[in-house]
Amino acid sequence: MTHIARDDAEAAPDLIVLPGHELARDDQCILPADMNGQEGVLTDAGVTLLAPVADHPKFRLAALPPGWHLTPGPDQHEMALRDDRSRIRALLYCREANGQWRAHLHVTTRYTVSHRRGSANRVIVVVRDGNRTLHTIGPVLLTGLDEQQRARRRRETFSAARAWLAERHPSWLDPRRYWDD
């Protein structure tokens, strides 16, 4: 069976395991071939993209910079590509169903804006640098509002958080920026 290595004692915990394929060197890993056009971001950061994996066209070999590694992601089909400071530089999604692979890689930015889970009657938006919270907006109450008003209030809250971040880090959406700060 093909899988993302997690609890397999025979496989290194940071590898995507494909049948009949072993890595030649410890600094190599297998990444999805579909990188959403963001290959240059990874190569600029020092990742060397190598040949496609034989018999697995959805994957390619890569050599990682010193200290970079793969870890399990938040979902059973995800992995996180982490840099030498353990910051998530990309998320990988890999899933096999009925002998068909779905696999892609999404490059991340250093700073993120997301919502914090909570009640359906309020929204809390958080600006983060990795796992560290930099700024929080809310809770913003949504009680007494219809669905259209709730959606508008959520958008306004996210916009305010993005504006706060853009004021401090104007290029925060560029995945090449701010990693060396």
Tab-separated table of C-alpha atoms in Angstrom:
chain	number	residue	atom	x	y	z
A	1	MET	CA	0.000	0.000	0.000
A	2	THR	CA	1.186	3.513	-0.774
A	3	HIS	CA	0.892	6.024	2.035
A	4	ILE	CA	2.342	9.017	3.795
A	5	ALA	CA	4.722	7.614	6.384
A	6	ARG	CA	3.550	8.318	9.921
A	7	ASP	CA	3.628	5.320	12.253
A	8	ASP	CA	5.475	2.859	10.038
A	9	ALA	CA	8.527	1.782	12.020
A	10	GLU	CA	10.277	0.711	8.811
A	11	ALA	CA	9.924	4.138	7.146
A	12	ALA	CA	11.519	7.425	8.110
A	13	PRO	CA	8.809	9.676	9.606
A	14	ASP	CA	9.470	12.483	7.143
A	15	LEU	CA	8.987	10.675	3.831
A	16	ILE	CA	6.195	10.025	1.415
A	17	VAL	CA	6.552	6.299	0.825
A	18	LEU	CA	5.914	4.961	-2.673
A	19	PRO	CA	6.113	1.250	-3.447
A	20	GLY	CA	9.312	0.146	-5.107
A	21	HIS	CA	11.104	3.433	-4.521
A	22	GLU	CA	13.844	4.233	-2.010
A	23	LEU	CA	15.710	7.488	-1.574
A	24	ALA	CA	19.386	7.608	-2.432
A	25	ARG	CA	20.372	10.176	0.201
A	26	ASP	CA	19.161	11.316	3.623
A	27	ASP	CA	18.657	14.908	2.479
A	28	GLN	CA	16.214	13.835	-0.243
A	29	CYS	CA	12.463	13.648	-0.002
A	30	ILE	CA	9.515	13.079	-2.300
A	31	LEU	CA	7.253	16.048	-3.025
A	32	PRO	CA	4.106	16.375	-5.120
A	33	ALA	CA	4.899	17.380	-8.703
A	34	ASP	CA	1.934	19.810	-8.681
A	35	MET	CA	3.283	22.900	-6.904
A	36	ASN	CA	0.683	25.380	-8.149
A	37	GLY	CA	3.330	27.240	-10.135
A	38	GLN	CA	5.307	28.030	-6.959
A	39	GLU	CA	8.420	25.974	-7.722
A	40	GLY	CA	10.543	29.143	-7.863
A	41	VAL	CA	9.659	30.026	-4.266
A	42	LEU	CA	11.057	26.708	-3.068
A	43	THR	CA	14.160	26.819	-5.248
A	44	ASP	CA	14.864	30.402	-4.115
A	45	ALA	CA	14.751	29.085	-0.529
A	46	GLY	CA	17.342	26.411	-1.347
A	47	VAL	CA	15.236	23.362	-2.256
A	48	THR	CA	16.675	21.530	-5.275
A	49	LEU	CA	13.936	19.974	-7.401
A	50	LEU	CA	15.131	16.742	-8.966
A	51	ALA	CA	13.710	14.177	-11.373
A	52	PRO	CA	10.155	12.873	-11.348
A	53	VAL	CA	9.670	9.629	-9.438
A	54	ALA	CA	9.649	6.644	-11.819
A	55	ASP	CA	6.161	5.117	-12.176
A	56	HIS	CA	4.663	7.913	-10.020
A	57	PRO	CA	4.181	10.993	-12.237
A	58	LYS	CA	2.400	12.939	-9.500
A	59	PHE	CA	5.649	13.067	-7.482
A	60	ARG	CA	9.242	14.249	-7.847
A	61	LEU	CA	12.418	13.947	-5.849
A	62	ALA	CA	13.824	16.963	-4.053
A	63	ALA	CA	16.951	17.717	-2.042
A	64	LEU	CA	16.246	19.859	1.014
A	65	PRO	CA	18.492	22.500	2.564
A	66	PRO	CA	20.185	21.524	5.854
A	67	GLY	CA	17.663	21.306	8.699
A	68	TRP	CA	14.574	21.212	6.462
A	69	HIS	CA	12.208	18.283	6.986
A	70	LEU	CA	8.681	16.966	6.525
A	71	THR	CA	6.289	16.499	9.444
A	72	PRO	CA	2.703	15.275	9.661
A	73	GLY	CA	0.218	18.043	8.963
A	74	PRO	CA	-3.112	18.856	10.603
A	75	ASP	CA	-4.994	16.349	8.408
A	76	GLN	CA	-4.135	12.679	7.879
A	77	HIS	CA	-3.439	13.378	4.196
A	78	GLU	CA	-1.258	16.430	4.793
A	79	MET	CA	2.367	16.998	5.567
A	80	ALA	CA	4.206	20.206	6.401
A	81	LEU	CA	7.542	21.115	4.815
A	82	ARG	CA	9.435	22.882	7.599
A	83	ASP	CA	12.570	24.970	7.388
A	84	ASP	CA	15.583	24.845	9.715
A	85	ARG	CA	13.664	26.923	12.293
A	86	SER	CA	10.686	24.519	12.069
A	87	ARG	CA	8.476	27.110	10.342
A	88	ILE	CA	5.995	25.735	7.821
A	89	ARG	CA	7.148	26.731	4.341
A	90	ALA	CA	4.679	24.569	2.389
A	91	LEU	CA	1.776	22.198	2.949
A	92	LEU	CA	1.600	18.957	0.981
A	93	TYR	CA	-1.607	17.086	0.297
A	94	CYS	CA	-1.307	13.448	-0.813
A	95	ARG	CA	-4.071	10.903	-1.039
A	96	GLU	CA	-4.504	7.650	-2.893
A	97	ALA	CA	-7.944	6.291	-3.626
A	98	ASN	CA	-8.697	3.368	-5.909
A	99	GLY	CA	-5.142	3.394	-7.236
A	100	GLN	CA	-5.297	7.064	-8.236
A	101	TRP	CA	-3.183	9.733	-6.557
A	102	ARG	CA	-4.227	13.271	-5.734
A	103	ALA	CA	-1.205	15.284	-4.676
A	104	HIS	CA	-0.292	18.957	-4.612
A	105	LEU	CA	1.886	21.379	-2.699
A	106	HIS	CA	0.878	24.826	-1.446
A	107	VAL	CA	3.644	27.296	-0.540
A	108	THR	CA	2.857	29.311	2.607
A	109	THR	CA	3.607	32.843	3.729
A	110	ARG	CA	5.325	33.665	7.002
A	111	TYR	CA	2.361	35.674	8.283
A	112	THR	CA	-1.238	34.457	8.216
A	113	VAL	CA	-4.710	35.762	8.969
A	114	SER	CA	-7.249	33.223	10.196
A	115	HIS	CA	-10.305	32.890	12.380
A	116	ARG	CA	-10.338	31.341	15.807
A	117	ARG	CA	-12.993	28.731	16.328
A	118	GLY	CA	-15.786	29.780	18.602
A	119	SER	CA	-19.451	30.450	18.740
A	120	ALA	CA	-21.560	30.963	15.613
A	121	ASN	CA	-22.587	34.287	17.177
A	122	ARG	CA	-19.138	35.848	17.152
A	123	VAL	CA	-15.994	36.033	15.056
A	124	ILE	CA	-12.417	36.339	16.255
A	125	VAL	CA	-9.692	36.974	13.672
A	126	VAL	CA	-6.046	36.323	14.481
A	127	VAL	CA	-2.836	37.505	12.781
A	128	ARG	CA	-0.021	35.005	13.307
A	129	ASP	CA	3.673	34.599	12.708
A	130	GLY	CA	3.767	30.809	12.613
A	131	ASN	CA	2.087	29.716	15.854
A	132	ARG	CA	2.711	33.038	17.598
A	133	THR	CA	-0.279	35.404	17.783
A	134	LEU	CA	0.650	38.962	16.822
A	135	HIS	CA	-2.763	40.625	16.795
A	136	THR	CA	-6.379	39.681	17.529
A	137	ILE	CA	-9.579	41.390	16.442
A	138	GLY	CA	-12.715	40.449	18.314
A	139	PRO	CA	-14.746	38.890	19.498
A	140	VAL	CA	-17.043	40.704	17.106
A	141	LEU	CA	-20.650	39.860	17.907
A	142	LEU	CA	-22.886	38.588	15.126
A	143	THR	CA	-26.093	38.219	17.131
A	144	GLY	CA	-29.194	39.846	15.716
A	145	LEU	CA	-27.791	39.912	12.181
A	146	ASP	CA	-29.155	38.107	9.149
A	147	GLU	CA	-26.827	35.876	7.079
A	148	GLN	CA	-25.893	38.647	4.644
A	149	GLN	CA	-25.019	41.018	7.491
A	150	ARG	CA	-23.038	38.267	9.255
A	151	ALA	CA	-21.033	37.593	6.093
A	152	ARG	CA	-20.339	41.312	5.638
A	153	ARG	CA	-19.226	41.650	9.293
A	154	ARG	CA	-16.871	38.661	8.906
A	155	ARG	CA	-15.366	40.158	5.719
A	156	GLU	CA	-14.914	43.519	7.447
A	157	THR	CA	-13.187	41.854	10.412
A	158	PHE	CA	-10.820	39.910	8.126
A	159	SER	CA	-10.160	43.086	6.112
A	160	ALA	CA	-9.252	44.972	9.289
A	161	ALA	CA	-6.789	42.224	10.285
A	162	ARG	CA	-5.242	42.174	6.799
A	163	ALA	CA	-4.913	45.976	6.875
A	164	TRP	CA	-3.189	45.793	10.278
A	165	LEU	CA	-0.719	43.236	8.907
A	166	ALA	CA	-0.147	45.124	5.630
A	167	GLU	CA	0.684	48.274	7.590
A	168	ARG	CA	3.510	46.449	9.376
A	169	HIS	CA	4.564	44.026	6.620
A	170	PRO	CA	3.412	45.424	3.254
A	171	SER	CA	4.532	42.373	1.252
A	172	TRP	CA	3.139	39.758	3.636
A	173	LEU	CA	1.345	37.903	0.830
A	174	ASP	CA	4.628	37.247	-1.005
A	175	PRO	CA	5.826	33.765	0.070
A	176	ARG	CA	9.449	34.800	-0.587
A	177	ARG	CA	9.385	37.683	1.893
A	178	TYR	CA	10.219	38.029	5.597
A	179	TRP	CA	11.637	34.534	6.230
A	180	ASP	CA	15.111	35.917	6.899
A	181	ASP	CA	13.982	38.709	9.247
